[in-house]
């Protein structure tokens, strides 16, 4: 990173964080001499004698898992046995014997023998796409193979797991290479190893692979030493610190073999408990306001709490309360097809994977919440089954239900602390669900708002789960700065851009140095009639002292119309108003009218809608443009497809308050 980036990053830290990071630098320098010691890599540990793994699971749990979920699991496991898997849009067929340092997208190899803290892992020219390298080394494909063994007893799966673990341990000694640079990777990898050992318990070679294997014992210990020494701090204490604490807690409970285990366990539980509360609004939504990270944090929290509960460690009741609030909040924001909002960053990260491809992530989380806490009558139905719920609830039985939590009696539609509002049609409407997310919340979490987008007052609209006005997604983090900038820009969202500027100021790919401040002014959702939402933000006040963007959204449920009114106080600046249309939608633009058409997910009659655009702007349609990027949709990390974006350009009126009116009308 440039010197300017380091100065901007430093400006977002407080004195305590700076002091902690200085300590980290000193410790990294001291650990270099330890890592260079030839005896460090193959240590013998005489106090680790006659070890046993006791954190086992009743074999009847896996045997009783749903048949359809087991079928998906075994199909995916066979693909893995053939060496095939897909990571972030890149299909690999080399996973029979993987090169753990290879980025298949660029063909580059990260240095495997360098001191880990010397490696510029964010530099794609030096190491390749670090996400492509890191993801297989989370070893979540090994938890899938281990689950397949536990279901079938087929030793092919167990032997492949053993081959990969031995290969990885040999290729990645502690403090060497890129797999020791980021705590979130170590934490998730530890959680995977715990479940691999548990799921292989009936395999005759399990003990020899883990507790009787000096190399495994060394790796497990050094992972935990690293996490205890280098926790994410201050402005970086987001989902990363949750993963670090969850992995440490799970390992210190299940691999309770080391002199430090009791201390690590206590520290990890305290950290997880503290950080889960800090990372979660009282309403239950994750403070990063990036929905996929809500899912990641909930998965990690559930897995770690289950591990501690099974080990007889007292998990604070208020920590269970956080997990319960998160589950209820998730149930509230899902659409009719169990799709959550596409808000903020998303990198397809999971906390624990023991299911086959095609398993619904959000339905799985609801299923676990139902088994532990009980579903509320307004929760959406989750008909699909999964393996993970069976395993977590089989491991952690008789979970204490936090009776003190006042669970909502009806489905919440407004989360005041998160500034998120859902407008939707009545349940069971035969014409299909209209679902609209309105964003009037904070610009991300902590001083750097790492996973936020410049999307204040944006809207997201779906019909029966199909994106109509879409949030384009994330696509990438490192290596392609133009695309990173586009997908997190104001123009890259369904909102208003003034004078060619983002509402918030970016200081780097995970750093915002100035945050737009939003405020929800009105939320009215009567049982019948017109629902109304109004909010404003001050993101452009830096250029025009009193410039305020205010947006009103009205949803007439009877007429099935959405009216969007954008007002700019202190009008006159150049503006661009963008509406990103979902990739399944056909668009015909004529003047200021866009006709939209699509076929439902399950087939059936073609659906249509009309988008009447503000006539004071000049409208144009863009699709798949690259210079500069415009007209794209990213369904998942590393993937993007062309999609229509409608952009209106012009100037707002010089009157004291200028208004732009848009109407989205769904046909019967």
XYZ file of C-alpha atoms in Angstrom:
668
model
C 0.000 0.000 0.000
C 1.139 3.593 -0.624
C 2.490 5.869 2.143
C -0.681 7.946 1.746
C -2.826 4.914 2.547
C -0.884 4.257 5.733
C -1.386 7.868 6.825
C -5.116 7.686 6.087
C -5.367 4.370 7.908
C -3.473 5.737 10.894
C -5.866 8.681 11.066
C -8.767 6.273 11.732
C -7.094 4.722 14.803
C -7.246 5.788 18.416
C -4.279 5.870 20.834
C -5.072 2.457 22.334
C -5.219 0.801 18.923
C -1.985 2.449 17.832
C -0.247 1.208 20.982
C -1.563 -2.311 20.364
C -0.333 -2.296 16.788
C 3.103 -1.124 17.880
C 3.161 -4.091 20.246
C 2.238 -6.344 17.322
C 5.153 -5.005 15.274
C 7.593 -5.686 18.097
C 6.190 -9.183 18.609
C 6.406 -9.988 14.898
C 10.057 -8.943 14.913
C 10.730 -11.124 17.954
C 8.896 -14.110 16.478
C 11.087 -13.978 13.355
C 14.029 -15.430 15.282
C 11.771 -18.161 16.675
C 10.504 -19.046 13.204
C 14.087 -19.210 11.910
C 15.015 -21.734 14.579
C 15.288 -25.154 12.864
C 13.880 -26.858 15.935
C 10.685 -24.825 15.792
C 9.159 -26.565 12.769
C 9.244 -30.113 14.108
C 8.897 -29.662 17.822
C 8.462 -32.529 20.236
C 6.090 -31.923 23.128
C 6.628 -34.473 25.914
C 3.758 -33.149 28.041
C 1.301 -34.170 25.318
C 1.197 -37.860 26.155
C -1.734 -40.280 26.088
C -4.076 -37.710 24.595
C -7.688 -38.470 23.775
C -10.272 -36.669 21.727
C -13.448 -36.648 23.787
C -15.581 -34.068 21.967
C -17.345 -36.778 19.990
C -20.782 -36.851 18.417
C -23.264 -39.670 18.724
C -23.120 -41.575 15.425
C -26.910 -41.661 15.345
C -26.944 -37.897 14.719
C -25.409 -38.191 11.267
C -27.370 -41.350 10.513
C -30.567 -39.457 11.260
C -29.752 -36.487 9.018
C -32.329 -35.845 6.263
C -31.951 -38.055 3.208
C -32.145 -35.214 0.672
C -29.447 -33.249 2.475
C -27.289 -36.379 2.619
C -27.732 -36.884 -1.115
C -26.479 -33.345 -1.819
C -23.567 -33.914 0.547
C -22.457 -37.134 -1.148
C -22.786 -35.669 -4.638
C -20.504 -32.782 -3.645
C -18.086 -35.131 -1.900
C -17.711 -37.225 -5.054
C -16.950 -34.059 -7.041
C -14.233 -33.248 -4.519
C -12.853 -36.778 -4.769
C -12.497 -36.172 -8.510
C -10.537 -33.013 -7.674
C -13.229 -30.566 -8.786
C -14.484 -27.502 -6.945
C -15.370 -23.909 -7.737
C -14.002 -20.954 -5.816
C -15.252 -17.461 -6.652
C -16.166 -18.271 -10.219
C -12.981 -20.243 -10.967
C -13.510 -23.963 -11.544
C -10.601 -26.079 -10.361
C -9.877 -29.687 -11.290
C -6.521 -29.967 -9.506
C -7.715 -30.661 -5.985
C -6.762 -34.319 -5.821
C -3.314 -33.051 -4.875
C -3.544 -29.258 -4.564
C -0.768 -26.701 -4.689
C -1.661 -24.711 -1.571
C 0.164 -21.560 -2.755
C -1.216 -21.420 -6.309
C -3.715 -18.857 -7.540
C -5.423 -20.598 -10.478
C -6.920 -17.349 -11.769
C -3.605 -15.562 -12.436
C -1.312 -18.597 -12.418
C 0.895 -16.951 -9.801
C 2.293 -18.711 -6.738
C 2.640 -16.980 -3.420
C 6.010 -17.447 -1.687
C 5.765 -20.488 0.558
C 9.047 -20.196 2.450
C 9.172 -16.482 3.318
C 8.568 -15.186 6.829
C 4.838 -14.666 6.859
C 4.843 -11.025 7.974
C 7.218 -10.047 5.147
C 4.761 -11.068 2.430
C 2.735 -8.274 0.724
C -0.339 -10.485 0.478
C -2.566 -7.680 -0.834
C -0.302 -7.240 -3.884
C -1.695 -9.405 -6.684
C 1.453 -8.940 -8.760
C 3.522 -10.454 -5.963
C 1.288 -13.274 -4.711
C -1.724 -13.605 -7.027
C -5.355 -13.311 -5.938
C -5.063 -13.961 -2.219
C -8.741 -14.943 -1.888
C -8.231 -17.748 -4.405
C -5.218 -18.979 -2.433
C -6.774 -18.667 1.012
C -10.161 -20.233 0.382
C -9.147 -23.918 -0.109
C -6.913 -23.587 2.948
C -9.907 -22.863 5.142
C -10.303 -26.652 4.746
C -14.060 -26.457 4.440
C -13.895 -28.935 1.582
C -12.349 -31.313 4.127
C -15.271 -30.906 6.514
C -17.534 -31.886 3.620
C -15.441 -34.997 2.918
C -15.325 -35.845 6.626
C -19.119 -35.478 6.819
C -19.437 -37.814 3.838
C -17.307 -40.367 5.689
C -19.421 -40.009 8.840
C -22.551 -40.610 6.786
C -21.283 -43.574 4.730
C -18.253 -45.068 6.485
C -16.491 -44.990 3.096
C -12.793 -44.728 3.957
C -11.928 -43.095 0.628
C -13.254 -39.843 2.043
C -11.272 -40.126 5.273
C -8.057 -41.016 3.459
C -8.364 -38.006 1.145
C -8.859 -35.762 4.177
C -5.735 -37.218 5.765
C -3.721 -36.753 2.569
C -4.711 -33.098 2.316
C -4.035 -32.300 5.958
C -0.599 -33.916 5.870
C 0.176 -32.112 2.628
C -0.962 -28.762 4.027
C 0.931 -29.138 7.293
C 4.117 -30.022 5.413
C 3.781 -27.127 2.959
C 2.806 -24.492 5.531
C 4.969 -24.662 8.659
C 4.111 -22.024 11.268
C 4.979 -18.449 10.328
C 5.916 -19.374 6.758
C 3.876 -18.358 3.720
C 0.607 -16.504 3.192
C -1.602 -18.831 5.215
C -0.283 -17.348 8.468
C -0.911 -13.696 7.645
C -4.580 -13.231 8.554
C -6.301 -14.240 11.782
C -9.681 -14.906 10.184
C -8.071 -17.646 8.099
C -6.485 -19.294 11.135
C -9.706 -19.111 13.119
C -11.893 -20.669 10.441
C -9.248 -23.320 9.724
C -9.175 -24.333 13.400
C -12.956 -24.665 13.411
C -12.700 -26.895 10.339
C -10.059 -29.093 12.012
C -12.270 -29.561 15.071
C -15.125 -30.827 12.920
C -12.849 -32.944 10.727
C -11.556 -34.734 13.820
C -15.075 -35.183 15.181
C -16.566 -36.479 11.935
C -13.666 -38.916 11.436
C -13.926 -40.301 14.960
C -15.000 -43.779 13.797
C -12.143 -43.983 11.291
C -9.256 -46.111 12.635
C -6.689 -43.539 11.495
C -8.251 -40.519 13.230
C -6.088 -40.567 16.358
C -2.948 -41.141 14.319
C -3.807 -38.139 12.170
C -4.428 -35.788 15.101
C -3.590 -36.475 18.753
C -0.849 -39.025 18.018
C 0.705 -36.901 15.285
C 3.410 -34.446 16.518
C 3.039 -32.281 13.434
C -0.713 -31.922 13.921
C -0.228 -31.110 17.596
C 2.344 -28.479 16.696
C 0.109 -26.885 14.056
C -2.939 -26.767 16.344
C -0.913 -25.193 19.138
C 0.801 -22.624 16.924
C -2.507 -21.584 15.374
C -3.805 -20.842 18.846
C -0.605 -19.076 19.938
C -0.863 -16.860 16.851
C -4.497 -15.973 17.552
C -3.735 -15.150 21.181
C -0.824 -12.928 20.130
C -2.285 -11.011 17.171
C -6.001 -10.305 17.657
C -7.774 -7.875 15.353
C -7.848 -4.526 17.088
C -9.862 -1.337 17.294
C -11.006 -0.218 13.867
C -10.428 -3.740 12.506
C -12.490 -5.534 15.169
C -15.295 -6.540 12.816
C -16.165 -10.040 11.556
C -12.462 -10.936 11.660
C -12.295 -10.792 15.438
C -15.410 -12.974 15.634
C -13.758 -15.645 13.462
C -10.564 -15.484 15.505
C -12.384 -15.897 18.824
C -14.747 -18.581 17.500
C -11.903 -20.703 16.123
C -9.843 -20.257 19.268
C -12.765 -21.166 21.519
C -13.687 -24.251 19.498
C -10.094 -25.508 19.416
C -9.443 -24.819 23.101
C -12.581 -26.800 23.976
C -12.195 -29.753 21.604
C -8.365 -29.949 21.579
C -7.950 -29.409 25.324
C -4.413 -30.763 25.287
C -2.045 -27.881 25.990
C -0.807 -26.070 29.093
C -2.374 -22.884 27.715
C -5.754 -24.436 26.813
C -7.681 -23.204 29.851
C -6.340 -19.657 29.418
C -7.025 -19.639 25.681
C -10.524 -20.943 26.279
C -11.361 -18.278 28.845
C -9.896 -15.474 26.753
C -11.667 -16.638 23.586
C -15.037 -16.955 25.304
C -14.702 -13.475 26.790
C -13.658 -12.025 23.429
C -16.431 -13.759 21.509
C -19.048 -12.684 24.032
C -17.820 -9.075 23.990
C -17.386 -8.796 20.245
C -20.687 -10.440 19.346
C -22.437 -7.764 21.383
C -20.330 -4.965 19.876
C -20.871 -6.240 16.333
C -24.665 -6.543 16.708
C -27.342 -3.864 16.932
C -29.959 -4.265 19.643
C -32.388 -5.061 16.808
C -30.301 -8.136 15.939
C -28.775 -6.938 12.663
C -25.015 -7.011 12.198
C -23.438 -3.568 12.540
C -21.396 -3.914 9.362
C -24.689 -3.661 7.450
C -23.330 -6.187 4.987
C -25.797 -9.044 5.015
C -23.422 -11.860 4.128
C -21.303 -10.927 7.112
C -24.411 -11.179 9.265
C -24.613 -14.773 8.057
C -20.906 -15.412 8.631
C -20.955 -14.015 12.167
C -24.115 -15.956 13.037
C -22.611 -19.207 11.713
C -19.398 -18.666 13.666
C -21.239 -17.697 16.827
C -23.525 -20.716 16.647
C -20.652 -23.136 16.019
C -18.476 -21.742 18.822
C -21.340 -21.570 21.340
C -22.293 -25.165 20.535
C -18.681 -26.269 21.061
C -18.387 -24.563 24.422
C -21.797 -25.811 25.575
C -20.875 -29.385 24.644
C -17.598 -29.070 26.572
C -19.426 -28.019 29.726
C -18.220 -24.426 29.489
C -20.827 -21.971 30.731
C -21.843 -19.755 27.837
C -23.345 -16.483 29.106
C -27.094 -16.390 28.617
C -26.768 -12.956 27.057
C -24.542 -14.471 24.347
C -27.297 -16.908 23.453
C -29.578 -13.852 23.429
C -27.422 -12.179 20.766
C -27.599 -15.293 18.578
C -31.360 -15.424 19.070
C -31.804 -11.749 18.149
C -29.633 -12.246 15.062
C -31.757 -15.212 13.979
C -35.033 -13.352 14.458
C -33.665 -10.342 12.571
C -32.552 -12.568 9.701
C -35.999 -14.160 9.513
C -37.554 -10.696 9.355
C -35.562 -9.354 6.384
C -35.730 -12.390 4.084
C -37.967 -12.256 1.030
C -40.417 -14.981 0.030
C -37.591 -17.085 -1.469
C -35.392 -16.751 1.617
C -33.110 -14.217 -0.049
C -31.711 -11.552 2.291
C -30.865 -7.975 1.312
C -27.847 -7.553 -0.960
C -26.302 -4.823 1.154
C -22.643 -3.902 1.519
C -19.764 -6.266 0.815
C -20.201 -9.990 0.236
C -17.347 -12.457 -0.278
C -19.205 -15.809 -0.036
C -17.483 -16.560 3.272
C -18.900 -19.293 5.525
C -18.108 -20.215 9.099
C -18.723 -23.965 8.930
C -19.581 -26.045 5.855
C -20.739 -29.630 6.254
C -23.403 -29.587 3.542
C -23.381 -30.243 -0.152
C -23.713 -27.659 -2.902
C -27.202 -26.271 -3.337
C -28.068 -26.210 0.359
C -29.787 -22.952 1.254
C -27.557 -21.058 3.667
C -30.306 -18.863 5.091
C -32.787 -21.690 5.471
C -30.097 -23.651 7.317
C -29.567 -20.820 9.806
C -33.305 -20.574 10.419
C -33.501 -24.338 10.901
C -30.804 -24.205 13.595
C -32.499 -21.257 15.253
C -35.797 -23.131 15.203
C -34.236 -26.223 16.787
C -32.525 -24.225 19.532
C -34.894 -21.349 20.249
C -38.191 -22.184 18.532
C -39.589 -20.416 15.476
C -42.040 -17.557 15.727
C -45.292 -17.803 13.799
C -44.287 -15.008 11.411
C -41.017 -16.640 10.339
C -40.918 -17.605 6.670
C -41.104 -21.319 6.008
C -37.783 -23.027 5.257
C -38.725 -26.291 3.547
C -35.206 -27.362 2.582
C -33.237 -29.506 5.022
C -29.562 -29.435 5.928
C -26.820 -31.432 7.653
C -25.338 -28.622 9.751
C -28.461 -28.158 11.861
C -28.493 -31.850 12.729
C -24.815 -31.753 13.731
C -24.930 -28.526 15.763
C -28.079 -29.462 17.612
C -26.789 -32.991 18.142
C -23.615 -31.562 19.640
C -25.293 -28.891 21.772
C -28.437 -30.315 23.316
C -30.675 -28.549 25.845
C -29.470 -25.090 24.847
C -30.789 -22.521 27.341
C -33.490 -20.382 25.737
C -33.017 -16.742 26.808
C -36.428 -16.074 28.294
C -35.569 -12.443 28.992
C -35.427 -11.591 25.293
C -38.605 -9.829 24.177
C -39.081 -11.533 20.831
C -41.262 -9.635 18.335
C -44.867 -10.818 18.134
C -45.124 -9.688 14.502
C -42.617 -9.526 11.714
C -40.492 -6.379 12.160
C -40.328 -4.111 9.113
C -38.202 -1.277 10.480
C -34.863 -1.614 12.296
C -34.337 1.873 13.672
C -30.763 1.387 14.932
C -29.651 -0.085 11.588
C -31.708 2.360 9.520
C -33.071 -0.518 7.461
C -36.725 -0.703 6.419
C -38.522 -3.417 4.465
C -41.695 -2.506 2.553
C -43.549 -5.556 1.281
C -46.899 -6.663 -0.034
C -49.255 -8.721 2.079
C -48.312 -12.339 2.703
C -49.987 -14.725 0.293
C -50.789 -12.107 -2.360
C -51.582 -14.257 -5.442
C -49.962 -11.650 -7.686
C -46.582 -12.337 -6.050
C -44.598 -10.686 -3.291
C -43.194 -7.207 -3.842
C -40.260 -6.673 -1.477
C -38.427 -3.362 -1.119
C -35.429 -2.546 1.079
C -34.829 1.107 1.937
C -31.435 2.128 3.332
C -31.231 5.028 5.769
C -28.668 3.602 8.159
C -25.087 4.296 9.269
C -22.255 4.099 6.779
C -20.841 0.792 7.959
C -19.149 -0.156 11.234
C -16.234 1.322 13.140
C -14.093 4.198 11.927
C -13.011 2.576 8.657
C -16.417 1.064 7.700
C -14.405 -1.569 5.825
C -17.286 -3.421 4.172
C -19.607 -0.477 3.527
C -20.696 0.852 0.155
C -21.531 4.468 -0.711
C -25.203 3.551 -0.948
C -27.063 5.947 1.339
C -30.825 6.090 0.592
C -30.551 3.296 -1.963
C -33.484 1.005 -2.635
C -33.636 -2.638 -3.659
C -36.848 -4.059 -5.150
C -37.811 -7.676 -5.924
C -40.825 -9.518 -7.245
C -41.124 -13.053 -5.859
C -37.387 -13.056 -5.154
C -36.353 -11.784 -8.602
C -34.254 -8.612 -8.618
C -36.108 -5.754 -10.324
C -34.151 -2.771 -8.968
C -31.019 -4.609 -7.952
C -28.085 -4.016 -5.673
C -25.248 -4.944 -8.078
C -23.153 -6.697 -5.407
C -19.410 -6.741 -4.693
C -17.459 -8.792 -7.301
C -13.896 -8.297 -5.953
C -11.689 -7.025 -3.153
C -8.028 -7.006 -4.264
C -6.259 -6.833 -7.597
C -8.840 -4.942 -9.682
C -9.136 -1.460 -8.142
C -11.384 -0.020 -10.882
C -13.958 -2.748 -10.341
C -13.680 -2.528 -6.559
C -14.309 1.210 -6.787
C -17.297 0.802 -9.121
C -19.180 -1.832 -7.160
C -18.934 0.166 -3.929
C -19.621 3.576 -5.523
C -22.729 5.732 -5.309
C -23.295 5.333 -9.066
C -23.175 1.568 -8.504
C -26.387 1.723 -6.436
C -29.986 2.813 -6.843
C -29.537 6.309 -5.479
C -28.584 9.846 -6.488
C -25.051 10.996 -7.249
C -24.176 14.716 -7.219
C -21.298 16.376 -9.087
C -19.715 13.021 -9.950
C -18.800 12.329 -6.325
C -19.426 9.461 -3.937
C -21.505 10.337 -0.887
C -18.701 9.019 1.339
C -14.966 9.391 0.697
C -12.897 6.282 0.018
C -9.343 6.075 1.324
C -8.644 2.574 0.009
C -10.369 -0.722 -0.828
C -11.401 -1.286 2.824
C -11.200 2.263 4.151
C -13.634 5.178 4.172
C -12.217 8.448 5.507
C -15.477 10.415 5.470
C -18.871 8.866 6.144
C -22.210 10.186 4.935
C -24.636 10.488 7.827
C -28.153 9.267 7.154
C -31.313 9.731 9.180
C -34.693 8.084 8.768
C -37.429 10.700 9.108
C -40.651 8.753 8.511
C -41.718 5.112 8.544
C -45.411 4.415 8.139
C -46.665 0.927 7.370
C -50.425 0.713 7.941
C -52.153 -2.678 7.565
C -53.752 -1.385 4.361
C -53.159 1.529 2.029
C -49.905 3.352 1.368
C -46.686 2.605 3.256
C -44.242 5.483 3.433
C -40.517 5.834 4.177
C -38.487 9.035 4.150
C -34.815 9.591 4.967
C -31.990 12.001 4.223
C -28.200 12.161 4.255
C -25.558 14.899 4.319
C -22.914 13.190 2.201
C -22.593 16.129 -0.211
C -22.469 18.891 2.366
C -18.699 18.996 2.096
C -18.995 20.575 -1.357
C -22.138 22.619 -0.868
C -22.454 23.569 2.726
C -26.175 22.857 3.092
C -26.685 20.236 0.387
C -29.032 17.538 1.661
C -30.392 14.604 -0.331
C -33.813 13.509 0.881
C -35.698 10.531 -0.515
C -39.292 9.428 -0.002
C -40.549 5.984 -1.006
C -44.287 5.255 -1.036
C -45.643 1.775 -1.649
C -49.299 1.456 -2.582
C -50.016 -2.202 -1.890
C -53.432 -2.150 -3.574
C -52.206 -0.518 -6.782
C -48.829 -2.287 -6.574
C -46.945 0.926 -7.218
C -43.703 2.268 -5.785
C -43.224 6.022 -5.931
C -39.732 7.412 -5.318
C -39.238 11.123 -4.775
C -35.697 12.530 -4.594
C -35.297 16.037 -3.225
C -32.089 18.083 -3.119
C -31.900 21.093 -0.862
C -29.710 23.843 -2.282
C -30.330 22.539 -5.798
C -28.375 23.249 -8.960
C -25.546 20.675 -8.998
C -25.058 18.160 -11.772
C -26.589 14.840 -10.894
C -26.882 11.243 -12.029
C -29.755 9.089 -10.868
C -29.143 5.375 -11.389
C -31.491 2.404 -11.442
C -29.787 -0.987 -11.763
C -32.083 -3.580 -13.291
C -31.724 -7.242 -12.344
C -30.005 -9.558 -14.865
C -33.175 -11.606 -15.529
C -35.116 -8.534 -16.634
C -35.630 -7.472 -20.253
C -35.631 -3.688 -20.603
C -37.020 -1.447 -23.319
C -36.264 2.248 -22.798
C -38.195 4.846 -24.776
C -37.626 8.404 -23.648
C -38.430 8.469 -19.959
C -40.362 5.188 -19.870
C -38.725 1.800 -19.310
C -40.785 -1.335 -19.847
C -39.595 -4.334 -17.861
C -40.411 -7.996 -18.484
C -39.351 -11.291 -16.957
C -40.292 -14.923 -16.456
C -40.763 -16.119 -12.844
C -38.164 -18.453 -11.307
C -40.576 -21.375 -11.417
C -41.859 -20.545 -14.899
C -45.410 -19.538 -15.584
C -46.849 -16.422 -17.155
C -44.510 -13.592 -18.086
C -44.537 -10.656 -15.664
C -44.239 -6.987 -16.536
C -43.678 -3.626 -14.899
C -43.306 -0.034 -16.079
C -40.704 2.391 -14.749
C -41.661 6.040 -15.302
C -38.484 8.089 -14.932
C -38.046 11.784 -14.039
C -38.595 13.788 -17.249
C -36.193 16.584 -16.284
C -33.244 14.217 -16.722
C -31.821 12.705 -19.909
C -32.006 8.922 -19.711
C -29.716 6.318 -21.242
C -29.342 2.546 -20.904
C -25.957 0.940 -20.225
C -24.993 -2.715 -20.290
C -21.642 -4.410 -19.771
C -19.506 -1.300 -20.275
C -15.899 -1.399 -19.115
C -14.418 2.055 -19.681
C -15.555 3.128 -17.180
C -17.429 0.160 -15.664
C -21.222 0.481 -15.790
C -24.067 -1.991 -16.201
C -22.977 -5.056 -14.245
C -24.377 -7.464 -11.667
C -22.311 -9.711 -9.393
C -24.229 -12.737 -8.125
C -21.231 -13.895 -6.099
C -17.640 -13.043 -5.324
C -15.422 -13.185 -8.416
C -18.391 -13.348 -10.787
C -20.111 -10.644 -12.797
C -22.531 -10.537 -15.728
C -23.805 -7.655 -17.866
C -27.104 -6.156 -16.719
C -29.010 -3.048 -17.713
C -28.428 0.162 -15.768
C -30.596 3.202 -16.465
C -28.858 6.522 -15.793
C -30.542 9.918 -15.808
C -28.218 12.914 -16.129
C -28.833 16.615 -15.779
C -29.027 19.310 -13.179
C -31.381 19.583 -10.295
C -33.458 22.733 -10.292
C -31.958 25.858 -8.743
C -35.065 26.264 -6.669
C -34.581 25.961 -2.910
C -35.714 22.325 -3.088
C -35.517 20.389 -6.356
C -37.475 17.143 -6.790
C -37.166 14.106 -9.083
C -40.139 11.714 -9.186
C -39.947 8.041 -10.267
C -42.829 5.575 -10.486
C -42.467 1.767 -10.628
C -45.803 0.166 -11.497
C -46.253 -3.611 -11.501
C -48.766 -4.999 -13.978
C -51.508 -7.297 -12.693
